Tab-separated table of C-alpha atoms and ligand atoms in Angstrom:
chain	number	residue	atom	x	y	z
O	26	MET	CA	-30.061	19.928	-118.719
O	27	ARG	CA	-32.183	20.514	-115.263
O	28	THR	CA	-32.621	24.121	-114.300
O	29	PHE	CA	-33.624	25.843	-111.232
O	30	LEU	CA	-32.830	22.878	-108.687
O	31	SER	CA	-33.440	23.608	-104.858
O	32	LEU	CA	-29.793	23.680	-103.085
O	33	GLU	CA	-30.581	20.192	-101.689
O	34	GLU	CA	-31.550	18.953	-105.150
O	35	ALA	CA	-28.431	20.310	-106.333
O	36	LEU	CA	-26.239	18.845	-103.736
O	37	GLU	CA	-27.762	15.394	-104.366
O	38	GLU	CA	-27.054	15.850	-108.129
O	39	MET	CA	-23.163	16.638	-107.602
O	40	THR	CA	-22.245	14.378	-104.464
O	41	GLY	CA	-24.682	11.102	-105.377
O	42	ASP	CA	-22.354	9.079	-107.294
O	43	LEU	CA	-19.066	10.670	-106.459
O	44	GLN	CA	-16.451	8.515	-104.830
O	45	PRO	CA	-14.173	9.546	-102.271
O	46	LEU	CA	-10.826	9.654	-103.852
O	47	GLY	CA	-9.142	7.026	-101.505
O	48	VAL	CA	-6.437	7.118	-98.826
O	49	GLU	CA	-2.441	8.015	-98.909
O	50	VAL	CA	-0.023	7.687	-96.623
O	51	LEU	CA	1.738	10.980	-95.409
O	52	PRO	CA	4.947	11.416	-93.247
O	53	LEU	CA	3.875	12.835	-89.897
O	54	GLY	CA	5.249	16.325	-90.520
O	55	GLU	CA	2.882	16.662	-93.332
O	56	ALA	CA	-0.264	15.296	-91.989
O	57	LEU	CA	-1.330	18.204	-89.607
O	58	GLY	CA	-5.139	18.922	-90.288
O	59	ARG	CA	-5.470	15.852	-92.260
O	60	THR	CA	-8.211	13.313	-91.287
O	61	LEU	CA	-6.983	9.564	-90.372
O	62	ALA	CA	-8.496	6.798	-92.621
O	63	ASP	CA	-7.545	4.310	-90.150
O	64	ASP	CA	-7.158	3.260	-86.557
O	65	ILE	CA	-3.807	3.962	-84.941
O	66	ARG	CA	-2.837	1.725	-82.100
O	67	ALA	CA	0.375	1.789	-79.641
O	68	HIS	CA	2.771	-0.667	-80.428
O	69	GLY	CA	4.547	-0.569	-77.162
O	70	ASP	CA	4.272	0.940	-73.906
O	71	GLN	CA	4.888	4.478	-73.081
O	72	PRO	CA	7.230	5.238	-71.065
O	73	PRO	CA	8.795	2.588	-72.644
O	74	PHE	CA	10.511	1.724	-69.205
O	75	ASP	CA	10.088	2.596	-65.833
O	76	ARG	CA	11.869	5.883	-65.450
O	77	SER	CA	12.812	8.656	-62.908
O	78	PRO	CA	10.434	11.857	-62.903
O	79	LEU	CA	13.263	13.830	-60.735
O	80	ASP	CA	17.190	14.147	-60.456
O	81	GLY	CA	17.925	12.036	-57.596
O	82	TYR	CA	18.519	8.549	-55.944
O	83	ALA	CA	16.814	5.311	-57.034
O	84	LEU	CA	16.070	3.465	-53.455
O	85	LYS	CA	14.577	0.837	-51.827
O	86	ALA	CA	11.707	2.435	-49.460
O	87	ALA	CA	12.645	-0.006	-46.540
O	88	ASP	CA	16.372	1.289	-46.609
O	89	THR	CA	15.126	5.095	-46.290
O	90	SER	CA	13.225	4.089	-42.903
O	91	GLY	CA	13.512	7.026	-40.433
O	92	ALA	CA	15.952	9.226	-42.499
O	93	SER	CA	15.561	12.757	-41.596
O	94	PRO	CA	17.834	15.782	-41.385
O	95	GLN	CA	18.735	14.916	-38.072
O	96	THR	CA	19.361	11.414	-38.561
O	97	PRO	CA	20.278	10.830	-42.141
O	98	VAL	CA	20.892	7.428	-43.437
O	99	THR	CA	23.920	6.788	-45.659
O	100	LEU	CA	24.130	4.467	-48.307
O	101	PRO	CA	26.709	3.394	-50.903
O	102	VAL	CA	26.388	4.807	-54.276
O	103	ILE	CA	26.497	2.321	-56.902
O	104	GLU	CA	26.727	4.423	-60.197
O	105	THR	CA	24.902	7.040	-61.848
O	106	VAL	CA	22.251	6.771	-64.615
O	107	TYR	CA	21.851	9.535	-67.044
O	108	ALA	CA	18.541	9.900	-69.377
O	109	GLY	CA	19.215	7.976	-72.387
O	110	GLY	CA	21.504	5.263	-70.423
O	111	VAL	CA	20.804	1.819	-68.800
O	112	PRO	CA	21.548	0.443	-65.023
O	113	SER	CA	24.626	-1.734	-65.152
O	114	ARG	CA	22.336	-4.188	-62.833
O	115	ALA	CA	19.846	-4.107	-60.139
O	116	LEU	CA	19.723	-2.501	-57.208
O	117	CYS	CA	20.216	-4.598	-54.087
O	118	HIS	CA	19.387	-3.743	-50.182
O	119	GLY	CA	21.622	-1.181	-48.785
O	120	GLU	CA	22.228	0.529	-51.887
O	121	ALA	CA	21.498	3.750	-53.833
O	122	MET	CA	21.800	4.545	-57.363
O	123	ARG	CA	22.206	8.275	-58.729
O	124	VAL	CA	19.620	9.023	-61.709
O	125	MET	CA	18.963	11.616	-63.689
O	126	THR	CA	15.370	12.981	-64.720
O	127	GLY	CA	14.484	10.648	-67.606
O	128	ALA	CA	16.440	7.824	-66.718
O	129	MET	CA	15.777	4.067	-66.990
O	130	LEU	CA	15.387	3.059	-63.350
O	131	PRO	CA	17.190	0.014	-62.050
O	132	ARG	CA	15.025	-3.356	-61.087
O	133	GLY	CA	14.768	-3.601	-57.551
O	134	CYS	CA	14.420	-0.004	-56.724
O	135	ASP	CA	10.654	1.140	-55.715
O	136	CYS	CA	11.358	4.956	-54.839
O	137	VAL	CA	13.281	7.979	-55.809
O	138	LEU	CA	14.444	10.479	-53.673
O	139	ARG	CA	15.110	13.988	-55.178
O	140	LEU	CA	18.595	15.287	-55.119
O	141	GLU	CA	17.218	18.475	-52.520
O	142	ASP	CA	16.916	15.856	-49.916
O	143	THR	CA	20.283	14.146	-49.710
O	144	ASP	CA	23.866	15.593	-49.712
O	145	ASP	CA	24.177	14.650	-53.550
O	146	GLY	CA	27.034	12.761	-52.730
O	147	ARG	CA	28.653	10.593	-55.556
O	148	GLU	CA	30.759	7.845	-53.324
O	149	THR	CA	28.140	7.477	-50.446
O	150	VAL	CA	24.924	9.420	-50.104
O	151	ALA	CA	23.090	10.775	-46.875
O	152	LEU	CA	19.305	10.771	-47.224
O	153	TYR	CA	17.570	13.399	-45.177
O	154	ALA	CA	14.222	11.932	-45.738
O	155	SER	CA	12.147	8.686	-45.974
O	156	LEU	CA	9.625	7.914	-48.569
O	157	PRO	CA	6.922	5.111	-48.914
O	158	SER	CA	7.286	2.295	-51.699
O	159	GLY	CA	6.004	3.527	-55.473
O	160	ALA	CA	7.128	7.503	-54.511
O	161	ASN	CA	8.429	9.334	-57.575
O	162	VAL	CA	8.599	6.349	-59.852
O	163	CYS	CA	7.000	6.850	-63.107
O	164	ARG	CA	5.697	3.349	-64.529
O	165	ARG	CA	6.444	1.562	-67.899
O	166	GLY	CA	3.134	2.008	-69.709
O	167	GLU	CA	1.622	4.743	-67.312
O	168	ASP	CA	0.788	6.994	-70.326
O	169	TYR	CA	-0.445	4.268	-72.477
O	170	ARG	CA	0.194	0.403	-73.212
O	171	ALA	CA	0.863	-1.247	-75.908
O	172	GLY	CA	-2.127	-2.221	-77.812
O	173	THR	CA	-4.356	1.351	-76.821
O	174	LEU	CA	-6.207	2.818	-79.554
O	175	LEU	CA	-4.247	6.233	-79.642
O	176	LEU	CA	-6.740	7.873	-82.337
O	177	PRO	CA	-9.499	6.368	-84.174
O	178	ALA	CA	-10.328	6.415	-87.939
O	179	GLY	CA	-12.018	9.722	-88.431
O	180	THR	CA	-9.708	12.101	-86.463
O	181	ARG	CA	-8.579	15.297	-87.474
O	182	LEU	CA	-4.846	15.526	-86.682
O	183	ASP	CA	-3.971	18.591	-84.211
O	184	SER	CA	-0.805	19.353	-82.674
O	185	PRO	CA	-1.334	16.974	-79.697
O	186	SER	CA	-2.270	14.010	-81.915
O	187	ILE	CA	0.703	14.996	-83.744
O	188	GLY	CA	2.639	14.710	-80.552
O	189	VAL	CA	1.008	11.279	-79.389
O	190	LEU	CA	1.887	9.691	-82.667
O	191	ALA	CA	5.181	10.651	-82.637
O	192	SER	CA	5.856	9.445	-78.780
O	193	ALA	CA	4.669	6.091	-80.001
O	194	GLY	CA	7.236	5.897	-82.782
O	195	VAL	CA	4.547	6.793	-85.590
O	196	PHE	CA	6.126	8.114	-88.380
O	197	ALA	CA	3.846	7.936	-91.328
O	198	VAL	CA	-0.303	7.796	-91.166
O	199	PRO	CA	-3.088	6.759	-93.672
O	200	VAL	CA	-4.920	9.867	-94.379
O	201	HIS	CA	-8.130	10.649	-96.324
O	202	ARG	CA	-6.919	12.126	-100.032
O	203	ARG	CA	-7.698	15.933	-100.428
O	204	PRO	CA	-8.753	16.753	-103.458
O	205	SER	CA	-6.746	19.086	-105.960
O	206	VAL	CA	-8.334	21.707	-106.937
O	207	GLY	CA	-8.259	23.927	-110.475
O	208	LEU	CA	-9.366	27.117	-110.420
O	209	LEU	CA	-10.257	29.560	-113.663
O	210	VAL	CA	-11.548	32.720	-113.416
O	211	THR	CA	-12.834	34.391	-116.273
O	212	GLY	CA	-13.750	38.115	-117.746
O	213	ASP	CA	-12.178	40.476	-120.191
O	214	GLU	CA	-12.631	42.822	-117.447
O	215	ILE	CA	-10.536	41.516	-114.959
O	216	VAL	CA	-6.708	42.189	-114.457
O	217	PRO	CA	-4.261	40.719	-111.587
O	218	PRO	CA	-4.082	42.912	-108.497
O	219	ASP	CA	-0.634	44.033	-109.493
O	220	ARG	CA	-1.531	45.738	-112.490
O	221	TYR	CA	-1.016	49.787	-112.119
O	222	PRO	CA	-2.585	51.880	-113.144
O	223	LEU	CA	-5.808	50.179	-113.232
O	224	PRO	CA	-6.943	50.486	-117.124
O	225	PRO	CA	-10.442	52.031	-118.037
O	226	GLY	CA	-13.227	49.391	-117.976
O	227	LYS	CA	-11.181	47.109	-116.159
O	228	ILE	CA	-11.195	45.705	-112.303
O	229	TYR	CA	-9.036	43.947	-110.247
O	230	ASP	CA	-9.645	40.134	-110.102
O	231	ALA	CA	-10.544	39.259	-106.639
O	232	ASN	CA	-11.568	35.864	-107.139
O	233	LEU	CA	-8.485	33.917	-107.948
O	234	SER	CA	-7.323	35.277	-104.687
O	235	LEU	CA	-10.306	34.914	-102.482
O	236	LEU	CA	-11.003	30.931	-103.533
O	237	THR	CA	-7.594	30.267	-103.375
O	238	ALA	CA	-7.062	31.655	-100.060
O	239	ARG	CA	-10.319	29.923	-98.841
O	240	LEU	CA	-9.407	26.728	-100.100
O	241	ARG	CA	-5.937	27.083	-98.250
O	242	GLU	CA	-7.668	27.868	-95.264
O	243	LEU	CA	-9.762	24.886	-95.370
O	244	GLY	CA	-6.859	22.478	-95.920
O	245	ILE	CA	-6.864	22.112	-99.724
O	246	LEU	CA	-3.377	23.081	-100.484
O	247	GLN	CA	-3.027	21.758	-104.272
O	248	VAL	CA	-4.489	24.363	-106.428
O	249	THR	CA	-3.880	25.704	-109.860
O	250	ALA	CA	-5.195	29.015	-110.588
O	251	ALA	CA	-5.463	30.929	-113.876
O	252	ARG	CA	-7.257	33.659	-115.720
O	253	ALA	CA	-9.330	33.583	-119.046
O	254	GLN	CA	-10.253	36.165	-121.060
O	255	ASP	CA	-13.871	35.634	-122.694
O	256	SER	CA	-12.979	33.535	-125.429
O	257	PRO	CA	-14.802	30.039	-125.259
O	258	GLN	CA	-12.331	28.270	-127.202
O	259	ALA	CA	-9.238	29.609	-125.264
O	260	ALA	CA	-11.267	28.951	-121.810
O	261	ALA	CA	-12.082	25.599	-122.716
O	262	ALA	CA	-8.302	24.808	-123.359
O	263	GLN	CA	-7.421	26.328	-120.258
O	264	MET	CA	-10.245	24.437	-118.568
O	265	GLU	CA	-8.595	21.054	-120.329
O	266	GLU	CA	-5.257	21.585	-119.082
O	267	LEU	CA	-6.433	22.128	-115.447
O	268	LEU	CA	-8.596	19.271	-115.754
O	269	ARG	CA	-5.520	17.318	-116.364
O	270	GLN	CA	-4.062	17.828	-113.031
O	271	CYS	CA	-7.129	18.390	-110.556
O	272	ASP	CA	-9.856	16.484	-109.247
O	273	LEU	CA	-12.372	19.598	-108.966
O	274	LEU	CA	-12.504	22.425	-111.445
O	275	LEU	CA	-13.948	25.850	-110.228
O	276	THR	CA	-14.981	28.560	-112.513
O	277	THR	CA	-16.279	32.044	-111.860
O	278	GLY	CA	-17.884	34.390	-114.278
O	279	GLY	CA	-19.502	34.097	-117.395
O	280	VAL	CA	-22.568	31.637	-116.617
O	281	SER	CA	-25.502	34.502	-116.653
O	282	VAL	CA	-27.509	35.390	-119.839
O	283	GLY	CA	-25.130	37.803	-121.413
O	284	ASP	CA	-23.513	37.738	-124.732
O	285	ARG	CA	-20.199	36.845	-123.087
O	286	ASP	CA	-21.333	34.522	-120.492
O	287	ILE	CA	-18.903	32.643	-122.467
O	288	LEU	CA	-18.879	29.155	-120.169
O	289	HIS	CA	-22.049	28.143	-122.189
O	290	GLN	CA	-20.229	27.801	-125.280
O	291	ALA	CA	-16.534	26.877	-123.581
O	292	LEU	CA	-18.121	23.879	-121.476
O	293	PRO	CA	-19.476	22.144	-124.937
O	294	LEU	CA	-16.013	22.677	-126.433
O	295	LEU	CA	-14.317	21.014	-123.914
O	296	GLY	CA	-16.799	18.053	-124.304
O	297	ALA	CA	-18.110	18.648	-120.562
O	298	GLU	CA	-21.509	16.691	-119.794
O	299	PRO	CA	-23.792	19.614	-118.545
O	300	VAL	CA	-25.940	18.774	-115.501
O	301	PHE	CA	-27.923	21.654	-114.160
O	302	TRP	CA	-27.735	25.430	-114.501
O	303	LYS	CA	-29.259	27.656	-112.152
O	304	VAL	CA	-30.025	27.165	-108.411
O	305	ALA	CA	-32.894	28.531	-106.619
O	306	LEU	CA	-30.877	30.640	-104.050
O	307	LYS	CA	-29.529	34.222	-104.092
O	308	PRO	CA	-26.692	35.120	-104.748
O	309	GLY	CA	-24.953	33.075	-107.251
O	310	THR	CA	-28.266	31.899	-109.129
O	311	PRO	CA	-26.940	31.392	-112.144
O	312	VAL	CA	-23.994	28.613	-111.027
O	313	ARG	CA	-23.816	25.533	-113.572
O	314	PHE	CA	-22.788	22.273	-112.814
O	315	SER	CA	-20.988	19.683	-115.437
O	316	ARG	CA	-18.897	16.637	-115.374
O	317	PHE	CA	-15.723	15.837	-117.605
O	318	ARG	CA	-14.703	12.281	-117.606
O	319	GLY	CA	-16.656	11.986	-114.234
O	320	LYS	CA	-14.491	15.219	-112.643
O	321	PRO	CA	-17.011	17.679	-111.587
O	322	ILE	CA	-16.995	21.156	-112.915
O	323	LEU	CA	-18.658	23.998	-110.785
O	324	SER	CA	-19.204	27.375	-112.221
O	325	LEU	CA	-19.524	30.197	-110.061
O	326	SER	CA	-20.964	33.454	-110.758
O	327	GLY	CA	-18.170	36.190	-111.199
O	328	ASN	CA	-19.584	38.652	-108.661
O	329	PRO	CA	-17.289	38.028	-105.633
O	330	PHE	CA	-19.967	37.504	-102.773
O	331	ALA	CA	-21.739	35.051	-104.766
O	332	ALA	CA	-18.663	33.447	-105.715
O	333	ALA	CA	-17.827	32.905	-101.983
O	334	ALA	CA	-21.227	32.048	-100.884
O	335	THR	CA	-22.049	29.708	-103.436
O	336	PHE	CA	-18.270	28.339	-103.198
O	337	GLU	CA	-19.282	27.525	-99.427
O	338	LEU	CA	-22.857	25.984	-100.133
O	339	LEU	CA	-21.866	24.169	-102.960
O	340	ALA	CA	-18.248	23.524	-103.569
O	341	ARG	CA	-17.652	22.565	-99.700
O	342	PRO	CA	-19.756	19.394	-99.726
O	343	VAL	CA	-18.156	18.521	-103.079
O	344	LEU	CA	-15.060	18.395	-101.643
O	345	ALA	CA	-16.513	16.617	-98.353
O	346	ALA	CA	-17.686	14.212	-100.671
O	347	LEU	CA	-14.229	13.663	-102.819
O	348	SER	CA	-12.365	13.528	-99.138
O	349	GLY	CA	-14.657	11.653	-97.328
O	350	GLU	CA	-13.847	14.070	-94.631
O	351	SER	CA	-17.479	15.600	-92.947
O	352	HIS	CA	-15.872	18.766	-91.913
O	353	PHE	CA	-15.597	20.282	-95.243
O	354	ALA	CA	-19.271	20.479	-95.067
O	355	LEU	CA	-20.906	23.547	-93.099
O	356	THR	CA	-22.288	22.870	-89.957
O	357	LYS	CA	-25.931	24.756	-89.295
O	358	THR	CA	-27.298	26.142	-86.168
O	359	GLN	CA	-30.287	28.665	-85.457
O	360	GLY	CA	-29.355	32.536	-84.348
O	361	ARG	CA	-31.550	35.503	-84.047
O	362	LEU	CA	-31.055	38.633	-86.196
O	363	GLN	CA	-29.872	41.502	-84.169
O	364	THR	CA	-29.880	43.803	-87.264
O	365	PRO	CA	-33.114	44.522	-89.712
O	366	PHE	CA	-32.835	43.117	-93.452
O	367	PRO	CA	-35.615	45.875	-95.316
O	368	LYS	CA	-35.922	43.932	-98.448
O	369	SER	CA	-38.431	40.833	-98.946
O	370	SER	CA	-36.790	37.576	-100.450
O	371	PRO	CA	-38.921	36.185	-103.291
O	372	VAL	CA	-36.030	33.439	-103.857
O	373	ARG	CA	-34.204	31.472	-100.842
O	374	ARG	CA	-31.323	34.149	-99.716
O	375	PHE	CA	-27.967	33.954	-98.055
O	376	LEU	CA	-26.834	37.111	-96.237
O	377	ARG	CA	-23.283	37.388	-95.020
O	378	GLY	CA	-23.289	38.164	-91.086
O	379	ARG	CA	-21.319	37.646	-88.179
O	380	TYR	CA	-22.635	35.044	-85.709
O	381	GLN	CA	-21.791	35.271	-81.772
O	382	GLN	CA	-23.584	34.008	-78.613
O	383	GLY	CA	-26.844	32.958	-80.902
O	384	GLY	CA	-27.230	36.738	-82.482
O	385	VAL	CA	-26.310	37.554	-86.013
O	386	ILE	CA	-25.224	40.920	-87.417
O	387	LEU	CA	-25.863	40.798	-90.682
O	388	GLY	CA	-22.955	42.964	-92.850
O	389	GLU	CA	-24.199	46.347	-93.742
O	390	GLN	CA	-24.170	45.877	-98.076
O	391	HIS	CA	-25.740	42.823	-99.321
O	392	SER	CA	-24.910	43.456	-103.204
O	393	SER	CA	-23.185	40.447	-104.620
O	394	GLY	CA	-20.981	42.528	-106.323
O	395	ALA	CA	-19.716	43.992	-102.807
O	396	LEU	CA	-17.163	42.111	-100.962
O	397	PHE	CA	-15.780	44.773	-98.594
O	398	SER	CA	-18.896	44.136	-95.965
O	399	MET	CA	-17.610	40.342	-95.861
O	400	LEU	CA	-15.066	41.525	-93.963
O	401	GLY	CA	-15.451	39.688	-90.308
O	402	CYS	CA	-18.393	37.705	-91.461
O	403	ASN	CA	-18.398	33.821	-90.272
O	404	CYS	CA	-21.618	32.903	-91.177
O	405	LEU	CA	-24.373	32.820	-93.831
O	406	ALA	CA	-27.860	33.697	-92.405
O	407	GLU	CA	-30.547	32.098	-94.567
O	408	LEU	CA	-33.931	33.701	-95.371
O	409	PRO	CA	-36.286	31.525	-96.965
O	410	ALA	CA	-38.226	32.303	-100.058
O	411	GLY	CA	-41.033	34.374	-99.638
O	412	ALA	CA	-39.641	35.894	-96.547
O	413	PRO	CA	-41.030	39.422	-95.518
O	414	PRO	CA	-38.602	42.243	-94.557
O	415	MET	CA	-36.761	41.141	-91.325
O	416	GLU	CA	-36.843	42.760	-87.955
O	417	PRO	CA	-34.283	42.287	-85.251
O	418	GLY	CA	-35.342	39.184	-83.011
O	419	ARG	CA	-36.167	36.860	-85.738
O	420	SER	CA	-34.637	33.609	-85.765
O	421	VAL	CA	-32.983	32.505	-88.842
O	422	THR	CA	-30.863	29.323	-89.861
O	423	VAL	CA	-27.356	29.942	-89.796
O	424	TRP	CA	-24.754	28.265	-91.672
O	425	LEU	CA	-21.439	28.755	-90.037
O	426	LEU	CA	-18.402	29.008	-92.293
E	18	LIG	N1	-30.233	39.731	-118.151
E	18	LIG	C1	-29.773	39.115	-116.852
E	18	LIG	N2	-28.753	39.738	-116.238
E	18	LIG	C2	-27.977	38.754	-115.306
E	18	LIG	C3	-28.882	38.022	-114.497
E	18	LIG	C4	-29.951	37.583	-115.013
E	18	LIG	O1	-30.732	36.923	-114.538
E	18	LIG	N3	-30.163	38.299	-116.461
E	18	LIG	N4	-28.430	37.630	-113.639
E	18	LIG	C5	-27.411	38.403	-112.798
E	18	LIG	C6	-27.057	37.764	-111.572
E	18	LIG	S1	-28.099	37.181	-110.174
E	18	LIG	C7	-25.544	37.177	-111.390
E	18	LIG	S2	-25.230	36.435	-110.136
E	18	LIG	C8	-24.372	37.623	-112.207
E	18	LIG	C9	-23.750	36.336	-113.178
E	18	LIG	O2	-23.034	36.811	-113.939
E	18	LIG	P1	-21.816	35.921	-114.111
E	18	LIG	O3	-21.702	34.776	-113.663
E	18	LIG	O4	-21.990	35.034	-115.813
E	18	LIG	O5	-20.564	36.662	-113.992
E	18	LIG	P2	-19.874	38.012	-114.586
E	18	LIG	O6	-20.931	38.756	-115.906
E	18	LIG	O7	-18.926	37.382	-115.404
E	18	LIG	O8	-19.633	38.814	-113.384
E	18	LIG	C10	-20.497	39.342	-112.912
E	18	LIG	C11	-19.676	40.422	-111.859
E	18	LIG	O9	-18.752	40.015	-111.345
E	18	LIG	C12	-17.464	40.781	-111.878
E	18	LIG	N5	-16.473	39.980	-111.851
E	18	LIG	C13	-16.164	38.938	-112.454
E	18	LIG	N6	-15.205	37.916	-112.160
E	18	LIG	C14	-14.430	38.843	-111.428
E	18	LIG	C15	-13.649	38.896	-110.599
E	18	LIG	N7	-12.683	37.741	-110.793
E	18	LIG	N8	-12.950	39.596	-109.626
E	18	LIG	C16	-13.952	40.650	-109.323
E	18	LIG	N9	-15.246	40.642	-110.145
E	18	LIG	C17	-15.305	40.025	-110.747
E	18	LIG	C18	-17.903	41.104	-112.951
E	18	LIG	O10	-17.228	42.395	-113.872
E	18	LIG	C19	-19.543	41.560	-113.530
E	18	LIG	O11	-19.348	42.736	-112.342
E	18	LIG	O12	-25.325	38.250	-113.842
E	18	LIG	C20	-26.428	39.003	-113.543
E	18	LIG	N10	-26.919	39.369	-114.616
E	19	MOO	O1	-27.466	35.451	-108.156
E	19	MOO	MO1	-26.602	37.023	-108.327
E	19	MOO	O2	-25.504	36.644	-107.382
E	19	MOO	O3	-27.896	37.689	-107.062
E	19	MOO	O4	-26.374	38.843	-107.887
């Protein structure tokens, strides 16, 4: 098994030969946030017919010539067309058709006079204004034409995209499949947050809730989570069960060098293929990676901040590779520290921080077991291996969460 890989080597090992899970067709109502696997073109024109943008009268512009409040033009009204209705015939010279907003316009009309500029008559109508040809007509296809590329493959569907697709009568879309994730948090010391009082020696399990929530936040909704005691046999059985239904298995805890660091026994019991153990980064150094029948198993350190940080750095690229959706991987930028970091960094280090307007304010506590100071953080600030203590003003690589 390889050990002490760089982050980049670890990513290559994990994702190098990972195939995307493919495509599924989802009803539009379930597709928010998902990524289109194909171009979507309009089947028809939008709007599908010339329509009125106003409540008023469909007319021929020539018939309105000279109309004003002082010199109204009076025309016979041949019918009223409501939104959803169809005019019974074309409009002829010297005629008016009463139309409501959204109604189909009759052939032969080339303008619509708003109701307020008329006497709103039903048999005949007095027009108080004249209009040029084309005034107040909403043309068929003026939003988009049949064949228009509405959304290219690779688009993440937000609410306007969902609206545009619905407007085009698209009710199901091909999207990249998202991996389902199994999560096993391990440790004899952890108890669920609803256990009261907290027994001596125990702590509340933060990892299950944190990672499940983070996956949901990223749009991974199929998450099955469980807790395991420090028994290699029990953990192996639980992993096997989770692997039946997931595409990626995450575990936390039990990967260091202690007597009860049981993943080192549980993974061989499961029959998982060992790939690497330990990545040259802090926090979360003892992370371990295995495969079971081709499925990735990423075993993160139990320390909550280490689990959270290595989830971002290592699990997200795996999610990107499995889904074929690049947004799962983190984006990087440069930022200037606004607060100091008083220690030197023998290994490449990732610090929690808040990035805004080019500056990074580091969290107040950096221990990998401390979670509270992660509140409000939106990035990991990277210090390279061998970095001295950092003064404010130093430029660092920032991984945006
Ligand atoms: N002799 C050595 N000891 C340790 C080393 C080492 O190199 N030599 N590495 C340290 C580092 S670095 C880390 S990181 C941890 C990793 O330990 P494990 O991944 O085996 O995790 P655990 O021992 O199970 O837990 C570590 C810590 O986190 C707490 N924890 C675990 N699970 C949860 C949870 N779900 N919610 C909240 N807190 C959790 C656990 O109680 C421990 O305090 O090893 C060091 N040791
Ligand atoms: O690698 Mo550990 O998370 O630093 O304590």
